[in-house]
Short mmCIF file of N, CA and C in Angstrom, two decimals:
data_model
loop_
_atom_site.label_atom_id
_atom_site.label_comp_id
_atom_site.label_asym_id
_atom_site.label_seq_id
_atom_site.Cartn_x
_atom_site.Cartn_y
_atom_site.Cartn_z
N MET B 1 1.00 -1.27 -0.09
CA MET B 1 0.52 -0.14 -0.04
C MET B 1 0.86 1.33 0.12
N ARG B 2 0.56 2.34 -0.71
CA ARG B 2 1.23 3.50 -0.73
C ARG B 2 0.98 4.29 0.46
N GLU B 3 1.87 5.02 0.56
CA GLU B 3 1.99 5.84 2.13
C GLU B 3 1.03 7.27 1.42
N THR B 4 1.11 7.47 0.33
CA THR B 4 0.14 8.81 0.04
C THR B 4 -0.81 8.38 -1.05
N ILE B 5 -2.23 8.81 -1.00
CA ILE B 5 -2.82 8.66 -2.13
C ILE B 5 -3.63 10.08 -2.63
N ILE B 6 -4.26 9.56 -3.64
CA ILE B 6 -4.53 10.63 -4.50
C ILE B 6 -6.03 11.45 -3.68
N THR B 7 -5.89 12.64 -3.64
CA THR B 7 -7.34 13.10 -2.57
C THR B 7 -7.96 14.01 -3.81
N ALA B 8 -8.88 14.37 -3.65
CA ALA B 8 -10.14 14.76 -4.36
C ALA B 8 -9.44 16.16 -5.09
N ASP B 9 -8.96 16.93 -3.89
CA ASP B 9 -8.55 18.24 -3.89
C ASP B 9 -7.22 18.36 -5.22
N TYR B 10 -6.39 17.27 -4.55
CA TYR B 10 -5.39 16.80 -5.74
C TYR B 10 -5.99 16.60 -7.24
N LEU B 11 -6.70 15.68 -7.09
CA LEU B 11 -7.06 15.27 -8.62
C LEU B 11 -7.41 16.59 -9.28
N GLU B 12 -8.65 17.29 -8.86
CA GLU B 12 -9.33 18.47 -9.03
C GLU B 12 -8.36 19.63 -9.41
N ARG B 13 -7.32 19.71 -9.10
CA ARG B 13 -5.94 20.61 -9.10
C ARG B 13 -5.32 20.03 -10.55
N ILE B 14 -5.01 18.93 -10.73
CA ILE B 14 -4.57 18.82 -11.91
C ILE B 14 -5.35 18.73 -12.99
N PHE B 15 -6.61 18.42 -12.85
CA PHE B 15 -7.62 18.60 -13.84
C PHE B 15 -7.84 20.20 -14.30
N ARG B 16 -7.64 20.87 -13.43
CA ARG B 16 -7.85 22.42 -13.68
C ARG B 16 -6.60 23.09 -14.55
N GLU B 17 -5.26 22.45 -13.45
CA GLU B 17 -4.56 23.20 -14.04
C GLU B 17 -3.96 22.40 -15.98
N GLN B 18 -4.16 21.53 -15.82
CA GLN B 18 -3.91 20.77 -17.03
C GLN B 18 -4.46 20.18 -18.15
N TYR B 19 -5.99 20.56 -17.71
CA TYR B 19 -7.52 19.84 -18.62
C TYR B 19 -6.78 20.32 -20.15
N SER B 20 -6.33 21.64 -20.57
CA SER B 20 -5.97 22.10 -22.14
C SER B 20 -4.86 21.11 -22.71
N ARG B 21 -3.86 20.83 -22.06
CA ARG B 21 -3.05 19.92 -22.51
C ARG B 21 -3.54 18.75 -22.67
N PHE B 22 -4.41 18.10 -21.57
CA PHE B 22 -5.28 17.08 -21.92
C PHE B 22 -6.14 16.85 -23.07
N TYR B 23 -6.75 17.79 -23.11
CA TYR B 23 -7.66 18.09 -24.32
C TYR B 23 -7.07 18.31 -25.35
N TYR B 24 -6.06 18.98 -25.93
CA TYR B 24 -5.38 19.23 -27.24
C TYR B 24 -4.89 17.87 -27.47
N TYR B 25 -4.03 17.36 -26.59
CA TYR B 25 -3.78 16.30 -26.72
C TYR B 25 -4.55 14.97 -27.91
N ALA B 26 -5.74 14.78 -26.69
CA ALA B 26 -6.68 13.95 -27.27
C ALA B 26 -7.20 14.54 -28.20
N LEU B 27 -7.56 15.92 -28.98
CA LEU B 27 -7.86 16.27 -29.91
C LEU B 27 -7.03 16.07 -31.05
N SER B 28 -5.93 16.28 -30.99
CA SER B 28 -4.77 15.92 -32.12
C SER B 28 -5.23 14.45 -32.16
N ILE B 29 -5.73 13.34 -31.74
CA ILE B 29 -5.58 11.92 -32.42
C ILE B 29 -7.01 11.76 -32.69
N VAL B 30 -8.36 12.06 -31.89
CA VAL B 30 -9.57 11.97 -31.89
C VAL B 30 -10.18 13.12 -33.06
N ASN B 31 -10.12 14.21 -32.89
CA ASN B 31 -10.08 15.33 -33.91
C ASN B 31 -11.85 15.31 -33.62
N ASP B 32 -12.27 15.04 -32.58
CA ASP B 32 -13.97 15.10 -31.96
C ASP B 32 -14.02 15.61 -30.85
N GLU B 33 -14.66 16.70 -30.52
CA GLU B 33 -14.58 17.82 -29.54
C GLU B 33 -15.52 16.95 -28.16
N ASP B 34 -16.59 16.64 -28.56
CA ASP B 34 -17.25 15.77 -27.95
C ASP B 34 -16.61 14.67 -27.13
N THR B 35 -16.16 13.35 -28.14
CA THR B 35 -15.48 12.65 -27.69
C THR B 35 -14.34 12.70 -26.68
N VAL B 36 -13.43 13.86 -27.05
CA VAL B 36 -12.76 14.42 -26.48
C VAL B 36 -13.18 14.36 -25.09
N LYS B 37 -14.06 15.33 -24.75
CA LYS B 37 -14.36 15.24 -23.87
C LYS B 37 -14.74 14.47 -22.63
N ASP B 38 -15.77 13.22 -23.36
CA ASP B 38 -15.84 12.19 -22.77
C ASP B 38 -14.75 11.18 -22.52
N ILE B 39 -13.62 11.26 -23.13
CA ILE B 39 -12.67 10.35 -22.81
C ILE B 39 -12.07 10.81 -21.75
N ILE B 40 -11.82 12.24 -21.73
CA ILE B 40 -11.22 13.08 -20.60
C ILE B 40 -12.01 12.37 -19.00
N GLU B 41 -13.25 12.35 -19.09
CA GLU B 41 -14.13 12.51 -18.28
C GLU B 41 -13.90 10.97 -17.43
N ASP B 42 -13.90 10.07 -18.51
CA ASP B 42 -13.80 8.60 -18.39
C ASP B 42 -12.32 8.58 -17.58
N VAL B 43 -11.24 9.04 -18.27
CA VAL B 43 -10.30 8.98 -17.62
C VAL B 43 -9.99 9.34 -16.23
N PHE B 44 -10.59 10.32 -15.86
CA PHE B 44 -10.46 10.79 -14.65
C PHE B 44 -11.43 10.19 -13.81
N LEU B 45 -12.51 10.00 -14.11
CA LEU B 45 -12.93 8.73 -13.28
C LEU B 45 -12.58 7.53 -12.82
N GLY B 46 -11.60 6.80 -13.76
CA GLY B 46 -10.98 5.72 -13.87
C GLY B 46 -9.82 5.66 -12.70
N VAL B 47 -9.12 7.11 -12.56
CA VAL B 47 -8.32 7.58 -12.04
C VAL B 47 -8.73 7.25 -10.92
N TRP B 48 -9.68 8.03 -10.50
CA TRP B 48 -10.69 8.08 -8.94
C TRP B 48 -10.76 6.92 -8.35
N LYS B 49 -11.27 5.96 -9.01
CA LYS B 49 -11.35 4.09 -8.79
C LYS B 49 -10.16 3.75 -8.22
N ASN B 50 -9.01 4.07 -9.08
CA ASN B 50 -7.69 3.32 -8.84
C ASN B 50 -6.82 4.19 -8.44
N ARG B 51 -7.57 5.53 -7.69
CA ARG B 51 -6.59 6.30 -7.22
C ARG B 51 -5.36 5.81 -5.87
N HIS B 52 -5.75 4.49 -5.18
CA HIS B 52 -4.88 3.73 -4.45
C HIS B 52 -3.83 3.23 -4.88
N ASN B 53 -4.03 3.11 -6.01
CA ASN B 53 -2.98 2.32 -6.45
C ASN B 53 -1.79 3.11 -7.71
N ILE B 54 -2.59 4.20 -7.54
CA ILE B 54 -1.11 5.22 -8.69
C ILE B 54 -0.45 6.19 -7.59
N ALA B 55 0.66 6.46 -7.71
CA ALA B 55 1.33 7.34 -7.15
C ALA B 55 1.53 8.27 -7.81
N PRO B 56 0.92 9.53 -6.71
CA PRO B 56 0.67 10.99 -6.93
C PRO B 56 1.83 11.30 -8.13
N SER B 57 3.26 10.88 -7.73
CA SER B 57 4.15 11.24 -8.80
C SER B 57 4.05 11.39 -9.72
N LYS B 58 3.29 10.02 -10.24
CA LYS B 58 3.21 9.48 -11.64
C LYS B 58 1.70 9.77 -12.12
N LEU B 59 1.21 10.79 -11.61
CA LEU B 59 -0.45 10.95 -12.14
C LEU B 59 -0.37 11.55 -13.26
N THR B 60 0.26 11.84 -13.32
CA THR B 60 0.27 13.33 -15.27
C THR B 60 0.64 12.13 -15.97
N HIS B 61 1.46 11.27 -16.23
CA HIS B 61 2.17 10.62 -17.17
C HIS B 61 0.96 9.25 -17.07
N TYR B 62 0.38 8.85 -15.97
CA TYR B 62 -0.46 8.14 -15.94
C TYR B 62 -1.61 8.64 -16.64
N ILE B 63 -2.18 9.42 -16.19
CA ILE B 63 -3.53 10.04 -17.49
C ILE B 63 -3.38 10.34 -18.91
N MET B 64 -2.12 10.67 -19.28
CA MET B 64 -1.25 11.06 -20.78
C MET B 64 -1.99 9.60 -21.32
N VAL B 65 -0.96 8.74 -20.84
CA VAL B 65 -1.24 7.16 -21.08
C VAL B 65 -2.38 6.94 -21.56
N SER B 66 -3.25 7.00 -20.33
CA SER B 66 -4.59 6.68 -20.39
C SER B 66 -5.54 7.26 -21.65
N ILE B 67 -5.26 8.93 -21.61
CA ILE B 67 -6.01 9.38 -22.92
C ILE B 67 -5.38 9.03 -24.07
N HIS B 68 -4.05 8.66 -23.91
CA HIS B 68 -3.67 8.06 -25.41
C HIS B 68 -4.46 6.74 -25.82
N ASN B 69 -4.50 5.78 -24.79
CA ASN B 69 -4.69 4.37 -24.86
C ASN B 69 -6.66 4.56 -25.24
N LYS B 70 -7.19 5.28 -24.81
CA LYS B 70 -8.44 5.64 -25.11
C LYS B 70 -8.76 6.29 -26.12
N CYS B 71 -8.35 7.04 -26.89
CA CYS B 71 -8.16 7.79 -27.89
C CYS B 71 -7.79 6.99 -28.87
N PHE B 72 -6.90 5.76 -29.07
CA PHE B 72 -6.96 4.97 -30.06
C PHE B 72 -7.81 3.83 -30.07
N ASN B 73 -8.29 3.57 -28.98
CA ASN B 73 -8.76 2.64 -28.71
C ASN B 73 -10.72 2.91 -29.05
N SER B 74 -10.73 4.30 -29.00
CA SER B 74 -12.13 5.24 -29.80
C SER B 74 -11.93 5.54 -31.32
N SER B 75 -11.06 5.54 -31.65
CA SER B 75 -10.61 5.57 -32.93
C SER B 75 -11.02 4.58 -33.61
N SER B 76 -10.29 3.72 -33.43
CA SER B 76 -10.28 2.55 -34.00
C SER B 76 -11.69 1.63 -34.17
N SER B 77 -12.19 1.96 -32.99
CA SER B 77 -13.54 1.50 -33.26
C SER B 77 -15.01 2.55 -33.51
N ASN B 78 -14.25 3.51 -33.88
CA ASN B 78 -15.20 4.84 -34.44
C ASN B 78 -16.35 5.23 -33.22
N ASN B 79 -16.40 5.10 -32.25
CA ASN B 79 -17.10 5.14 -31.14
C ASN B 79 -16.45 4.97 -30.12
N ILE B 80 -17.31 5.61 -29.00
CA ILE B 80 -16.76 5.63 -27.24
C ILE B 80 -17.81 4.67 -26.77
N GLN B 81 -17.21 4.20 -25.67
CA GLN B 81 -18.13 3.40 -24.71
C GLN B 81 -18.51 4.40 -23.86
N THR B 82 -19.95 4.63 -23.83
CA THR B 82 -20.04 5.59 -22.21
C THR B 82 -20.33 4.74 -21.50
N THR B 83 -19.81 5.59 -20.14
CA THR B 83 -19.45 4.87 -19.16
C THR B 83 -20.60 5.95 -18.05
N ASP B 84 -21.09 4.74 -17.08
CA ASP B 84 -22.16 4.92 -16.17
C ASP B 84 -21.44 5.43 -15.08
N ILE B 85 -21.46 6.67 -14.50
CA ILE B 85 -20.41 6.95 -12.94
C ILE B 85 -20.62 5.75 -12.03
N ASN B 86 -21.85 5.38 -12.07
CA ASN B 86 -22.43 4.67 -10.72
C ASN B 86 -22.07 2.86 -11.56
N ASP B 87 -21.33 2.65 -12.68
CA ASP B 87 -21.33 1.25 -12.92
C ASP B 87 -19.97 1.22 -12.62
N PRO B 88 -19.16 1.01 -11.43
CA PRO B 88 -17.57 0.60 -11.15
C PRO B 88 -16.61 0.27 -12.35
N ALA B 89 -17.40 -1.22 -12.97
CA ALA B 89 -17.22 -2.19 -13.59
C ALA B 89 -16.91 -1.33 -14.95
N GLY B 90 -17.25 -0.18 -15.62
CA GLY B 90 -17.35 0.34 -16.61
C GLY B 90 -16.03 1.37 -16.76
N LEU B 91 -15.50 1.64 -15.54
CA LEU B 91 -14.24 2.36 -15.50
C LEU B 91 -13.05 1.85 -15.40
N GLN B 92 -12.77 0.87 -16.17
CA GLN B 92 -11.72 -0.02 -16.56
C GLN B 92 -10.44 1.02 -17.44
N ILE B 93 -9.51 1.00 -17.03
CA ILE B 93 -8.61 2.46 -17.65
C ILE B 93 -7.51 0.81 -18.55
N PRO B 94 -7.06 0.85 -19.98
CA PRO B 94 -6.24 0.10 -20.65
C PRO B 94 -5.07 -0.06 -19.62
N TYR B 95 -4.74 -1.27 -19.31
CA TYR B 95 -3.69 -1.58 -18.55
C TYR B 95 -1.90 -2.15 -19.46
N GLU B 96 -1.04 -1.58 -18.94
CA GLU B 96 0.06 -1.59 -19.65
C GLU B 96 0.94 -2.71 -18.69
N ASP B 97 1.30 -3.53 -19.14
CA ASP B 97 2.39 -4.75 -18.01
C ASP B 97 3.47 -3.56 -17.19
N ASP B 98 4.21 -3.81 -16.46
CA ASP B 98 5.10 -3.38 -15.34
C ASP B 98 6.05 -3.19 -15.99
N LYS B 99 6.68 -3.70 -16.85
CA LYS B 99 7.92 -3.73 -17.98
C LYS B 99 7.74 -2.43 -18.65
N GLU B 100 6.29 -2.30 -19.19
CA GLU B 100 6.16 -1.71 -20.34
C GLU B 100 6.19 -0.08 -19.70
N TRP B 101 5.52 -0.13 -18.49
CA TRP B 101 5.43 0.87 -17.57
C TRP B 101 7.09 1.37 -17.45
N GLU B 102 7.55 0.76 -16.84
CA GLU B 102 8.92 0.56 -16.40
C GLU B 102 10.08 1.54 -17.27
N ARG B 103 9.82 1.30 -18.52
CA ARG B 103 10.42 1.01 -19.76
C ARG B 103 9.97 2.84 -20.19
N LYS B 104 8.66 2.84 -20.02
CA LYS B 104 8.67 4.40 -20.21
C LYS B 104 9.11 5.37 -19.28
N GLU B 105 9.08 5.02 -18.11
CA GLU B 105 9.74 5.74 -16.76
C GLU B 105 11.34 6.14 -16.83
N GLN B 106 11.47 4.96 -17.05
CA GLN B 106 12.95 5.23 -17.38
C GLN B 106 13.32 6.27 -18.38
N ARG B 107 12.73 6.19 -19.58
CA ARG B 107 12.99 7.36 -20.81
C ARG B 107 12.36 8.58 -20.13
N ILE B 108 11.53 8.91 -19.39
CA ILE B 108 11.30 9.70 -19.50
C ILE B 108 12.24 10.39 -18.25
N ALA B 109 12.97 9.82 -17.40
CA ALA B 109 13.75 10.24 -16.36
C ALA B 109 14.94 10.58 -17.09
N GLU B 110 15.38 9.63 -18.42
CA GLU B 110 16.55 10.23 -18.97
C GLU B 110 15.92 11.11 -19.68
N ILE B 111 15.19 11.62 -20.24
CA ILE B 111 14.78 13.19 -21.11
C ILE B 111 15.17 14.10 -20.11
N GLU B 112 14.43 13.71 -18.60
CA GLU B 112 14.45 15.21 -17.50
C GLU B 112 15.72 15.28 -17.24
N LYS B 113 16.58 14.17 -17.55
CA LYS B 113 18.22 14.40 -17.18
C LYS B 113 19.05 15.45 -18.12
N ILE B 114 18.29 15.09 -19.38
CA ILE B 114 18.95 15.77 -20.44
C ILE B 114 18.34 17.21 -20.33
N LEU B 115 17.47 17.31 -20.17
CA LEU B 115 16.73 18.87 -19.58
C LEU B 115 17.57 19.63 -18.66
N LYS B 116 17.83 18.63 -17.63
CA LYS B 116 18.32 19.61 -16.93
C LYS B 116 19.99 19.81 -16.98
N GLU B 117 20.46 19.36 -17.77
CA GLU B 117 21.89 18.98 -18.52
C GLU B 117 21.98 20.44 -19.25
N MET B 118 20.74 20.99 -19.88
CA MET B 118 20.89 21.75 -21.28
C MET B 118 21.13 23.30 -20.63
N ASN B 119 21.33 24.05 -21.78
CA ASN B 119 21.75 25.61 -20.96
C ASN B 119 20.19 26.03 -20.96
N PRO B 120 20.52 26.90 -19.64
CA PRO B 120 19.10 27.08 -18.93
C PRO B 120 18.21 27.82 -20.10
N ARG B 121 18.70 28.49 -20.91
CA ARG B 121 17.65 29.55 -21.63
C ARG B 121 17.06 28.38 -22.46
N THR B 122 18.09 27.21 -23.07
CA THR B 122 17.40 26.30 -24.10
C THR B 122 15.85 25.58 -23.21
N ARG B 123 16.35 25.44 -21.96
CA ARG B 123 15.43 24.66 -21.06
C ARG B 123 14.34 25.58 -20.61
N TYR B 124 14.58 26.29 -20.54
CA TYR B 124 13.28 27.24 -20.52
C TYR B 124 12.33 27.74 -21.21
N VAL B 125 12.81 27.63 -22.73
CA VAL B 125 12.17 28.00 -23.85
C VAL B 125 11.31 26.50 -23.99
N LEU B 126 12.02 25.66 -23.68
CA LEU B 126 11.01 24.27 -24.00
C LEU B 126 10.21 24.29 -23.08
N GLU B 127 10.61 24.50 -21.77
CA GLU B 127 9.58 24.18 -21.31
C GLU B 127 8.19 25.15 -21.06
N GLN B 128 8.78 26.41 -21.68
CA GLN B 128 7.35 27.32 -21.70
C GLN B 128 6.85 26.93 -23.01
N PHE B 129 7.01 26.43 -24.09
CA PHE B 129 6.62 26.32 -25.18
C PHE B 129 5.84 24.87 -25.03
N TYR B 130 6.28 23.84 -24.77
CA TYR B 130 5.78 22.50 -24.70
C TYR B 130 4.75 22.46 -23.41
N TYR B 131 5.72 23.06 -22.30
CA TYR B 131 4.56 22.84 -21.19
C TYR B 131 3.74 23.59 -20.84
N LYS B 132 4.02 24.74 -20.91
CA LYS B 132 3.14 26.20 -20.52
C LYS B 132 2.12 26.06 -21.97
N HIS B 133 2.50 25.84 -22.92
CA HIS B 133 1.88 25.84 -24.16
C HIS B 133 1.78 27.46 -24.59
N ARG B 134 2.89 28.30 -24.25
CA ARG B 134 3.00 29.61 -25.19
C ARG B 134 3.37 29.51 -26.23
N SER B 135 3.14 31.04 -27.09
CA SER B 135 3.47 30.95 -28.28
C SER B 135 4.68 31.64 -28.24
N TYR B 136 5.20 31.44 -29.16
CA TYR B 136 6.85 31.99 -29.61
C TYR B 136 7.00 33.63 -29.51
N LYS B 137 5.70 33.88 -29.91
CA LYS B 137 5.56 35.78 -29.58
C LYS B 137 6.06 36.15 -28.01
N ASP B 138 4.85 35.29 -27.00
CA ASP B 138 4.75 35.61 -25.80
C ASP B 138 6.43 35.51 -24.94
N ILE B 139 6.82 34.29 -25.57
CA ILE B 139 8.33 33.71 -24.72
C ILE B 139 9.25 34.77 -25.37
N ALA B 140 9.19 35.26 -26.71
CA ALA B 140 10.14 36.22 -27.13
C ALA B 140 10.10 37.29 -26.55
N ALA B 141 8.58 37.60 -26.33
CA ALA B 141 8.67 39.21 -25.29
C ALA B 141 9.06 39.49 -24.35
N GLU B 142 8.88 37.62 -23.95
CA GLU B 142 9.71 37.95 -21.94
C GLU B 142 10.97 37.92 -21.96
N LEU B 143 11.74 37.00 -22.89
CA LEU B 143 12.97 37.37 -23.09
C LEU B 143 14.10 38.04 -23.64
N ASP B 144 12.72 38.90 -24.48
CA ASP B 144 13.44 39.78 -25.31
C ASP B 144 14.20 39.91 -26.40
N ILE B 145 13.34 38.76 -26.96
CA ILE B 145 14.57 38.00 -28.35
C ILE B 145 13.51 38.25 -29.20
N THR B 146 14.00 37.77 -30.50
CA THR B 146 12.53 37.70 -31.55
C THR B 146 11.88 36.30 -31.81
N THR B 147 10.91 35.88 -32.53
CA THR B 147 10.17 34.98 -32.38
C THR B 147 11.70 33.93 -33.15
N ASP B 148 12.28 34.32 -34.06
CA ASP B 148 13.27 33.38 -34.69
C ASP B 148 14.22 33.11 -33.94
N GLY B 149 14.87 33.81 -32.44
CA GLY B 149 15.59 33.16 -31.49
C GLY B 149 14.92 32.26 -30.43
N ILE B 150 13.60 32.18 -30.52
CA ILE B 150 12.79 31.06 -29.99
C ILE B 150 12.71 29.81 -30.83
N LYS B 151 12.59 29.90 -32.21
CA LYS B 151 12.64 28.72 -32.85
C LYS B 151 14.05 28.29 -32.75
N LYS B 152 15.44 28.80 -32.66
CA LYS B 152 16.38 28.48 -32.67
C LYS B 152 16.77 27.88 -31.43
N GLN B 153 16.11 28.39 -30.47
CA GLN B 153 16.35 27.39 -29.02
C GLN B 153 15.50 26.31 -29.05
N LEU B 154 14.42 26.07 -29.87
CA LEU B 154 13.42 24.80 -29.48
C LEU B 154 14.35 23.73 -30.46
N VAL B 155 14.97 24.06 -31.93
CA VAL B 155 15.85 23.41 -32.52
C VAL B 155 16.97 23.10 -31.83
N LYS B 156 17.57 23.62 -31.07
CA LYS B 156 18.92 23.73 -30.28
C LYS B 156 18.43 22.28 -29.39
N GLY B 157 17.52 22.10 -28.41
CA GLY B 157 16.76 21.36 -27.78
C GLY B 157 16.49 20.43 -27.97
N LEU B 158 15.49 20.24 -29.08
CA LEU B 158 15.07 18.93 -30.21
C LEU B 158 16.69 18.40 -30.41
N THR B 159 17.41 18.89 -31.00
CA THR B 159 18.29 18.58 -31.95
C THR B 159 19.29 17.61 -30.25
N ILE B 160 19.32 18.18 -29.13
CA ILE B 160 20.20 17.45 -28.27
C ILE B 160 19.51 16.27 -27.81
N LEU B 161 17.70 16.38 -27.84
CA LEU B 161 17.52 15.18 -27.67
C LEU B 161 17.64 13.66 -28.56
N ARG B 162 17.44 14.58 -30.07
CA ARG B 162 17.72 13.48 -30.86
C ARG B 162 18.99 13.06 -30.77
N ARG B 163 19.85 13.59 -30.67
CA ARG B 163 21.53 12.85 -30.47
C ARG B 163 21.36 12.15 -29.56
N HIS B 164 20.99 12.14 -28.41
CA HIS B 164 20.84 11.52 -27.35
C HIS B 164 19.86 9.87 -27.99
N PHE B 165 19.32 10.21 -28.65
CA PHE B 165 18.14 8.79 -28.68
C PHE B 165 18.54 8.25 -30.01
N ASN B 166 19.91 9.72 -30.62
CA ASN B 166 20.22 8.25 -31.66
C ASN B 166 18.98 8.04 -32.63
N THR B 167 17.82 9.05 -33.28
CA THR B 167 17.05 8.23 -33.91
C THR B 167 16.63 9.78 -34.97
N ASN B 168 15.94 8.93 -35.79
CA ASN B 168 15.64 10.33 -37.30
C ASN B 168 14.36 10.06 -37.36
N TYR B 169 13.13 9.77 -36.16
CA TYR B 169 11.82 10.08 -36.50
C TYR B 169 11.60 11.31 -36.80
N HIS B 170 10.56 11.73 -37.24
CA HIS B 170 9.75 13.07 -37.89
C HIS B 170 9.58 13.66 -36.50
N LYS B 171 9.75 15.31 -36.63
CA LYS B 171 9.70 15.85 -35.22
C LYS B 171 8.53 15.99 -34.68
N SER B 172 7.54 15.63 -35.17
CA SER B 172 6.24 15.17 -34.39
C SER B 172 6.34 14.34 -33.25
N HIS B 173 7.22 13.14 -33.68
CA HIS B 173 7.77 12.75 -32.60
C HIS B 173 8.27 13.09 -31.35
N TYR B 174 8.95 13.96 -31.86
CA TYR B 174 9.76 14.70 -30.54
C TYR B 174 8.72 15.48 -29.87
N HIS B 175 7.81 16.11 -30.40
CA HIS B 175 6.93 17.03 -29.68
C HIS B 175 6.08 15.99 -28.70
N LEU B 176 5.86 14.96 -29.15
CA LEU B 176 4.77 14.16 -28.16
C LEU B 176 5.53 13.41 -27.10
N LEU B 177 7.20 12.81 -27.23
CA LEU B 177 7.69 12.46 -26.50
C LEU B 177 7.96 13.63 -25.49
N LEU B 178 8.36 14.89 -25.62
CA LEU B 178 8.36 16.26 -24.83
C LEU B 178 6.89 16.49 -24.15
N PHE B 179 5.77 16.09 -24.69
CA PHE B 179 4.35 16.30 -24.44
C PHE B 179 4.06 15.43 -22.95
N PHE B 180 4.96 13.89 -23.22
CA PHE B 180 4.60 13.19 -22.05
C PHE B 180 5.67 13.71 -20.70
N VAL B 181 6.54 14.46 -21.02
CA VAL B 181 7.56 14.60 -19.98
C VAL B 181 6.90 15.77 -19.36
N PHE B 182 6.53 16.68 -20.28
CA PHE B 182 6.14 17.91 -19.42
C PHE B 182 4.61 18.23 -18.96
#
């Protein structure tokens, strides 16, 4: 049993602070606003049901993986299963085995380590753009540089990650990778 569990206040805070992140991520997969809202609701209900088995420090990652799985499950079947709030059996979240979960957590820890080693300005720009979802223009105004300067910092950060992981995936994969970290 875990020492700490997810409280209603903590879950509500995560919901309020990160709803737009969850929403736009799901929307990028499903492309239907009503379905996305249903998916996020189902995920949060599932989190509440399973709160005793989820470490608070891994909650955001757990939610993102759950949203990802539900989006692909709903898009492959072209419908979403509705869940009755009073039916606990309908609140199951797709489960990943422990090895897969551990592999993802190790990759995230590795990315976080790389981010900590980056130039502070590059790291700040990555965090502001990917985590805070701020525009190039807003970040540039704050740092008193051009939007091209912001683009260069983002490219610099992504290049460091690419080199580390020695991969040639399309750049959108790196956006997705960073999305899970932030």
